[in-house]
XYZ file of C-alpha atoms in Angstrom:
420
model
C -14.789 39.345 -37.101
C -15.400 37.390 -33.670
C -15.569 40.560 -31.564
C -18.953 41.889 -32.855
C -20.529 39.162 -34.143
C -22.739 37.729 -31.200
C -23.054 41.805 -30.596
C -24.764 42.229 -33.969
C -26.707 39.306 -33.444
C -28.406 40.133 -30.817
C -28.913 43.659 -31.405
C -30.173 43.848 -34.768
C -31.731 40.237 -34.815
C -32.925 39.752 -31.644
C -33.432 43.398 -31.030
C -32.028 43.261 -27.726
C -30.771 46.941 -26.165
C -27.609 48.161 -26.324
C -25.956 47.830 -23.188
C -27.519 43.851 -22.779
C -26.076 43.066 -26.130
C -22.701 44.534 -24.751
C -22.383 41.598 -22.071
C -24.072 39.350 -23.749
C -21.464 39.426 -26.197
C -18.583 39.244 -24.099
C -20.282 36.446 -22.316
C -20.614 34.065 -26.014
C -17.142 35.580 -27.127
C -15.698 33.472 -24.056
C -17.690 30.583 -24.281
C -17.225 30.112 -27.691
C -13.500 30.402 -26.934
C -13.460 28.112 -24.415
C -15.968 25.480 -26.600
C -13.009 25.919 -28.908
C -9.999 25.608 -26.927
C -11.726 22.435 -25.263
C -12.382 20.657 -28.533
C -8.703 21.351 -30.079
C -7.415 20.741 -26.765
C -9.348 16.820 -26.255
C -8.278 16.650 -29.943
C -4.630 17.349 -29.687
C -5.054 14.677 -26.635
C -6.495 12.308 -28.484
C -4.964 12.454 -31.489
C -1.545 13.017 -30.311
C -1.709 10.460 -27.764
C -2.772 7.757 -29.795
C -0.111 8.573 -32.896
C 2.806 8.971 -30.167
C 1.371 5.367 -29.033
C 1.661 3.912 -32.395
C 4.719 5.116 -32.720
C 6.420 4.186 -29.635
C 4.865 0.869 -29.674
C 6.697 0.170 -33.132
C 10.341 2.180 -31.844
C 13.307 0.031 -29.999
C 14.216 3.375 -27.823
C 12.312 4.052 -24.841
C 12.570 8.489 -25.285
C 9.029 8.578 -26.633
C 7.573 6.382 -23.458
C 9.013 8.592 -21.724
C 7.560 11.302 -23.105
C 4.058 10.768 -22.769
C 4.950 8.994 -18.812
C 6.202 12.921 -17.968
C 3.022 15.101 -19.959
C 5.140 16.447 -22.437
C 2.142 16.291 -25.330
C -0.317 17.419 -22.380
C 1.495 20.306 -21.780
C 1.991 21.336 -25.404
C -1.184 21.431 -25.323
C -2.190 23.476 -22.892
C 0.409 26.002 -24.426
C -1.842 25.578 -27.597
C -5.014 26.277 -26.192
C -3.992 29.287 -23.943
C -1.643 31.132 -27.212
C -5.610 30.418 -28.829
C -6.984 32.482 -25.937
C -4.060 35.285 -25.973
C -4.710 35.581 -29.673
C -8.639 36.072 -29.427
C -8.595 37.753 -26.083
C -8.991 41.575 -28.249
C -12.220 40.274 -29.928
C -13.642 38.617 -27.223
C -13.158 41.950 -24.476
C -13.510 44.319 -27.608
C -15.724 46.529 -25.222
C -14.105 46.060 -21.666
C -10.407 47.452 -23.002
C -9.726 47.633 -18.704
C -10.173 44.033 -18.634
C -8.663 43.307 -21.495
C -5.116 45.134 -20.185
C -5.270 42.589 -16.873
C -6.494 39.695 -18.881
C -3.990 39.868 -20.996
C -0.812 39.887 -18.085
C -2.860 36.970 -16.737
C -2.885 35.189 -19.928
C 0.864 36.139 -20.544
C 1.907 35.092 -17.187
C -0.060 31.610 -17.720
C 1.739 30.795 -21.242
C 5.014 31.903 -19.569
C 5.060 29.008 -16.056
C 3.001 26.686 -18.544
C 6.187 27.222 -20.981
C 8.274 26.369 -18.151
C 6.570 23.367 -16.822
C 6.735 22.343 -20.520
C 10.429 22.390 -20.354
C 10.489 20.897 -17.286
C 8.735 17.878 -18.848
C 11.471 18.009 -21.244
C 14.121 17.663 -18.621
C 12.219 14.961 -16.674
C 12.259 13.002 -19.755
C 15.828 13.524 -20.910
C 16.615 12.835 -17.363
C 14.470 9.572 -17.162
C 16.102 8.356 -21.053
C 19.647 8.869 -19.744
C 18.851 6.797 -16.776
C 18.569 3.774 -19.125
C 21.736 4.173 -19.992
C 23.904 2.055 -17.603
C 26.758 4.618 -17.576
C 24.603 7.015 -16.040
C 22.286 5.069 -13.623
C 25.005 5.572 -11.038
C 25.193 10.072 -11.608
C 23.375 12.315 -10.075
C 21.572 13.629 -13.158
C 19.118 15.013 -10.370
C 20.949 17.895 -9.627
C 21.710 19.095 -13.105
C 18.007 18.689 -13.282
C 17.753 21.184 -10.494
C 19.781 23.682 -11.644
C 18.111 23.874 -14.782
C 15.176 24.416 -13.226
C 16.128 27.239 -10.951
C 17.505 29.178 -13.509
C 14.876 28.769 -15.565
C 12.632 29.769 -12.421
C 14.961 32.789 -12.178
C 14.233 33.802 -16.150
C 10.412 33.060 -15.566
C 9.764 35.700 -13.004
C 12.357 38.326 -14.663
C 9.785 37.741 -17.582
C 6.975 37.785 -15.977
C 8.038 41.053 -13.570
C 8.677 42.875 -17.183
C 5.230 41.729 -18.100
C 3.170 42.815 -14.639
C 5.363 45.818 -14.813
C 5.431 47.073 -18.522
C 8.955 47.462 -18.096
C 12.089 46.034 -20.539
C 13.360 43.008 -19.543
C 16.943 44.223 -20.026
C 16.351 46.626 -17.157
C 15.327 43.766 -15.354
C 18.775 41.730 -16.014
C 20.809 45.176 -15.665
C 19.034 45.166 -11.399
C 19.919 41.331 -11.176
C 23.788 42.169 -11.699
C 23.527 44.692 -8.954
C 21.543 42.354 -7.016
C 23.892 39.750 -7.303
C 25.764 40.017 -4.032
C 21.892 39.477 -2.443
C 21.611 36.271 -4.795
C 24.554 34.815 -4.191
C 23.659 34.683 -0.640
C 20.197 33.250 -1.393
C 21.147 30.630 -2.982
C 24.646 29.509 -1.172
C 23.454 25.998 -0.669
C 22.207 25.734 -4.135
C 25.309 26.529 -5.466
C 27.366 24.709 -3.203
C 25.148 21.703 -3.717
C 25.816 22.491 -7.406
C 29.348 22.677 -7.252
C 29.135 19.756 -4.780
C 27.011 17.823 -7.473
C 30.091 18.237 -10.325
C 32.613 17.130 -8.317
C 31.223 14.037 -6.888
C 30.349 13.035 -10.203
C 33.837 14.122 -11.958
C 36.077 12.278 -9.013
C 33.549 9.524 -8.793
C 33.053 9.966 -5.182
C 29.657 8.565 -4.298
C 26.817 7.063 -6.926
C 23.666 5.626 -6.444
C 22.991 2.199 -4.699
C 26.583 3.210 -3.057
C 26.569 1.921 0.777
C 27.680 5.240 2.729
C 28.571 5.731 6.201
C 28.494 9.137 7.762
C 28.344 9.124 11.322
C 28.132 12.983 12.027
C 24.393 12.627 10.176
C 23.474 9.034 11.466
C 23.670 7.673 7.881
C 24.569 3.735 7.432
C 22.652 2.882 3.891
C 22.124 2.951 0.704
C 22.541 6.191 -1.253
C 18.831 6.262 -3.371
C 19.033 9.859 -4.338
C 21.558 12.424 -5.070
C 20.227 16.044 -5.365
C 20.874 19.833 -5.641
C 21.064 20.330 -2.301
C 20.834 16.550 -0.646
C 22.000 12.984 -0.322
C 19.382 10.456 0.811
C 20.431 7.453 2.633
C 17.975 5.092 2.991
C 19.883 3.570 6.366
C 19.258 -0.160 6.763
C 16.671 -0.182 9.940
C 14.641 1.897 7.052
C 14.995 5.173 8.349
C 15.736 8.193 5.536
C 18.726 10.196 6.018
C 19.630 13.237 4.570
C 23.333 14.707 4.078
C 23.992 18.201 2.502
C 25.566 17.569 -0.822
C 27.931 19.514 -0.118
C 29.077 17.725 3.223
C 30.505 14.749 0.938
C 33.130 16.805 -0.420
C 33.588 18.862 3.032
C 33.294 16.729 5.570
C 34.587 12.762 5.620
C 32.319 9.639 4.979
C 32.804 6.457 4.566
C 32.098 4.419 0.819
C 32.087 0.579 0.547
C 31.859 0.092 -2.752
C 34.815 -0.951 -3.309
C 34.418 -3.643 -0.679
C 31.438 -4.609 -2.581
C 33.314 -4.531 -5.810
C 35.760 -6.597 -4.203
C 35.987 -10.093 -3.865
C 35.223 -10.390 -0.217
C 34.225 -8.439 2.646
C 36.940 -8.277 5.867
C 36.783 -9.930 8.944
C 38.690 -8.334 11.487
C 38.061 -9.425 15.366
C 39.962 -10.660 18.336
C 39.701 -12.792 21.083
C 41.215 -11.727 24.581
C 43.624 -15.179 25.951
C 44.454 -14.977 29.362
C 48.349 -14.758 29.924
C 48.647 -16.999 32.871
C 46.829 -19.856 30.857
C 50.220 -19.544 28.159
C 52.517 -22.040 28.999
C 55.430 -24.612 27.255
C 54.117 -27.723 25.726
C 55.049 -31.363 27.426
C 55.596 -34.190 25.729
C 51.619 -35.635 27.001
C 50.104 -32.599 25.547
C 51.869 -32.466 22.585
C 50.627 -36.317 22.132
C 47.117 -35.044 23.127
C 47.609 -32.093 20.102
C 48.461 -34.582 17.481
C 45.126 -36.257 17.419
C 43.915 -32.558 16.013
C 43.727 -33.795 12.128
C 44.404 -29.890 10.899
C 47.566 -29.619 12.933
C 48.407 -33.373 12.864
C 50.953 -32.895 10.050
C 52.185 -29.636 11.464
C 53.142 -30.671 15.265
C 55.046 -34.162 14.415
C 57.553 -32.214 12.018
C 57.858 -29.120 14.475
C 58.153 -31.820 17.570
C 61.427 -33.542 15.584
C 62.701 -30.420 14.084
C 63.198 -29.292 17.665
C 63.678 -32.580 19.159
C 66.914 -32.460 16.777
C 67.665 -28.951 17.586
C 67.980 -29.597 21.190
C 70.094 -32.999 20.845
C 72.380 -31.491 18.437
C 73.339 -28.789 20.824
C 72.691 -30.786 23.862
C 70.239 -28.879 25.640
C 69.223 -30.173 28.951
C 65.737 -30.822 28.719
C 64.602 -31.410 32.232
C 63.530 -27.919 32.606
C 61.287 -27.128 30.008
C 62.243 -24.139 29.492
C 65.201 -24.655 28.499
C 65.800 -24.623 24.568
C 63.437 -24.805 21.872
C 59.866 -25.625 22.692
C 56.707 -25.690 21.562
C 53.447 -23.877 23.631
C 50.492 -24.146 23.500
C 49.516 -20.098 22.314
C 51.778 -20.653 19.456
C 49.944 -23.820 18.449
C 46.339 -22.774 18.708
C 47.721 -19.963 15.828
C 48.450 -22.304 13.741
C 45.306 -24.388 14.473
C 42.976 -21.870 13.334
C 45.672 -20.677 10.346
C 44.862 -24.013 8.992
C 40.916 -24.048 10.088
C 40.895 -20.737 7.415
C 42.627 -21.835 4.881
C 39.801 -25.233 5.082
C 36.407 -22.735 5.822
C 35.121 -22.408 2.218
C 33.552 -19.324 2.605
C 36.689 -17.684 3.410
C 38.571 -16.180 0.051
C 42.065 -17.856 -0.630
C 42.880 -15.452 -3.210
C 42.778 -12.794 -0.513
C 44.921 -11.900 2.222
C 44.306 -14.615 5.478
C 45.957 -14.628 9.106
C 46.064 -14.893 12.621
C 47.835 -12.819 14.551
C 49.083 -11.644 18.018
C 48.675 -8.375 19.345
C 50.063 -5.855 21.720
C 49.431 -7.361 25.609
C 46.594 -5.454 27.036
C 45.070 -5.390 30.609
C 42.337 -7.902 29.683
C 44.932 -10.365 28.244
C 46.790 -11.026 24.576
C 44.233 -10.156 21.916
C 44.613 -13.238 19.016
C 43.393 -10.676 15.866
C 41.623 -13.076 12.951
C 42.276 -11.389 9.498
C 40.505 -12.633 6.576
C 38.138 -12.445 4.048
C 34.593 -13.535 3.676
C 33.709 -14.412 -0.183
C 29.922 -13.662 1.250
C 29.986 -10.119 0.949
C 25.951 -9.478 2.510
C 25.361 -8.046 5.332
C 23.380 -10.871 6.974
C 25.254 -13.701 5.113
C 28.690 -12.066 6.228
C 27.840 -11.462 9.836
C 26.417 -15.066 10.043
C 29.589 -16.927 8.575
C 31.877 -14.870 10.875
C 29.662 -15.789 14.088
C 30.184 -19.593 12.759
C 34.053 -19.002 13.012
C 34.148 -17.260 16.136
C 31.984 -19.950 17.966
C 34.134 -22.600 16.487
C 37.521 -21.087 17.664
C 36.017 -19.994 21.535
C 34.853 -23.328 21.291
C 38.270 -24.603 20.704
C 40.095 -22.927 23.438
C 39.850 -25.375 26.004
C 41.287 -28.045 23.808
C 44.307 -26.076 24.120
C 44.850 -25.527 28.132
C 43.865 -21.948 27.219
C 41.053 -19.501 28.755
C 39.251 -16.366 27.172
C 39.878 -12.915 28.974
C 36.029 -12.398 30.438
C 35.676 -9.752 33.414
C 34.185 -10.987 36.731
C 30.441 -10.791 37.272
C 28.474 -9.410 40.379
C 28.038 -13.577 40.680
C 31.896 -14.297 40.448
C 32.208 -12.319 43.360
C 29.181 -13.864 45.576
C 30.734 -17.483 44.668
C 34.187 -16.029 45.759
C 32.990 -14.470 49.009
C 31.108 -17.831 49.769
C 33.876 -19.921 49.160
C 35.698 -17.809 51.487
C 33.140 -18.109 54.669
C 33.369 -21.166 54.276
């Protein structure tokens, strides 16, 4: 028997006193426990480590990588050696019974959170093995995670209460029911976030990698992580945002994944045109317009399908305004229609226009509508700057100006022009 073994050794062979022998004892009993522990322990290490290797290095699945990456084997062992040290902790404080009623809670309450963090291993690694999976690399596994984790928290210190305490642990569970009112209000987030967590995943609201805009929170990013009780955004000046969970289903956000799983990104921008600069066509600018290749085509067969109209019903034509006419507003539409339909980074498949808008104080907006196959942020932004400059560029060649509002020099030039 291990508990009076060193004791007898040193008392009848050494023929050292009584009370000496006492600690002395005590004092071997633990370091022969903890010599012992330390060898199985480096063994089970060892060992286990290098047969889980093997294995995994011979296995198609990734689970048992992922085993030893999250400690699961360390942990067991640790279990191991301290369910060694609960077993032998009677012989080895034989003569301190006092110490042996603490050590023994202590030891309990280790083997208890080291039994959790072992399951937590577990749940790291079932986590990380379902992330292979492609139909969950997108779901917020990290909240179920969570959850686990707090009730499991929650069990662990009901246990270990009954085990400081001496108490059943069904007298425990009975006070949590009564205490659940006080609970509930604890942990509102974390079950909102929990409830949050379901829904986003069962309606498909938001995954990871999704580009999210939420403007009460500053967020404009990526979504990298989706939690019990947050949402980080990692915004693209590389700031970190981070939304309640629960503010995705309460509040309103904006997703653009479908833009991405689209097959172009929108353009949608106007240019102000001055209304005075609108005016009918005559014949020497409708000559001028024809040497435009893209609208070549389209302004001979519009110039004799109203040269026709206007014969045939004998409109008198020396005031322009009177019957059908071409201006120039309407043409410049139809110029940069056809520039569109020729821009190949523009997607035909997808809806294309240009078109004119309500009158406004600054002039008629001209609204471009279309399409960029280039859905990146850079590569879209870039392409639509090309069209823009192209089409302000073009205004002139139309006897049309841009809407731009005077400038502190406008007004010097004015008043000079004025003295003089």
């Amino acid at each position: 028997m291990l508990g009076r073994f060193f004791y007898n050794f040193y008392k009848d062979t050494l023929s050292i006193p009584d009370e000496i022998a006492i600690y002395l004892n005590v004092f071997s009993n633990f370091i022969f426990i903890a010599v012992l522990g330390f060898i199985i322990f480096k063994t089970l290490r060892h060992f286990g480590s290098r047969l889980i290797h093997k294995i995994a290095s011979k296995t198609k699945t990734q689970f048992d990588d992922i085993l030893i990456k999250n400690l699961v084997f360390l942990n067991i062992s640790r279990i191991i050696v301290l369910v060694l040290i609960y077993t032998f902790l009677h012989d080895i404080l034989i003569d301190f019974p006092w110490i042996y009623k603490y050590a023994k809670i202590l030891c309990s309450l280790l083997i208890v959170f080291m039994s959790i963090w072992f399951i937590r291993s577990i749940l790291l690694s079932i986590k990380d093995f379902l992330r292979t999976f492609t139909s969950f690399k997108d779901k917020p596994l990290e909240s179920y995670t969570q959850i686990f984790m707090v009730l499991l928290w929650m069990i662990g210190l009901l246990i270990s209460f009954s085990i400081i305490t001496d108490k059943s642990l069904v007298r425990f569970f009975t006070a949590l029911g009564a205490f659940s009112a006080v609970l509930l209000l604890i942990f509102k987030d974390t079950i909102l976030g929990f409830v949050a967590s379901i829904q986003i995943s069962v309606n498909d609201t938001v995954r990871l990698n999704d580009w999210i805009t939420m403007s009460k929170y500053g967020a404009d990013g990526n979504v990298t992580e989706i939690n019990l009780t947050s949402v980080i955004v990692k915004n693209f000046d590389n700031t970190v945002t981070s939304i309640p969970t629960y503010s995705l289903i309460s509040d309103s956000f904006k997703n653009w994944r479908a833009m991405s799983a689209s097959g172009g990104r929108r353009m949608k921008r106007a240019i102000f045109i001055k209304i005075n600069s609108i005016h009918f066509l005559n014949d020497e600018e409708i000559n001028n317009l024809k040497k435009i290749s893209l609208i070549t085509e389209y302004i001979i067969e519009r110039d004799i399908e109203i040269d026709k109209y206007n014969q045939a019903n004998n409109i008198d034509k020396t005031l322009l305004i009177n019957g059908r006419n071409l201006t120039n507003f309407g043409v410049f539409r139809i110029y940069i229609d056809e520039y569109l339909k020729t821009h190949p980074k523009i997607n035909k498949e997808l809806l294309f226009m240009t078109r004119q808008l309500e009158p406004t104080i600054h002039g008629i907006p001209l609204e471009v509508y279309a399409f960029s196959s280039e859905k990146e942020w850079s590569i879209y932004e870039r392409i639509m700057a090309d069209i823009f400059d192209h089409i302000l560029a073009s205004v002139p060649f139309f006897n049309l100006e841009v809407f731009e509002a005077p400038s502190g020099k406008d007004f010097l030039t004015l008043k000079k022009n004025h003295i003089e």
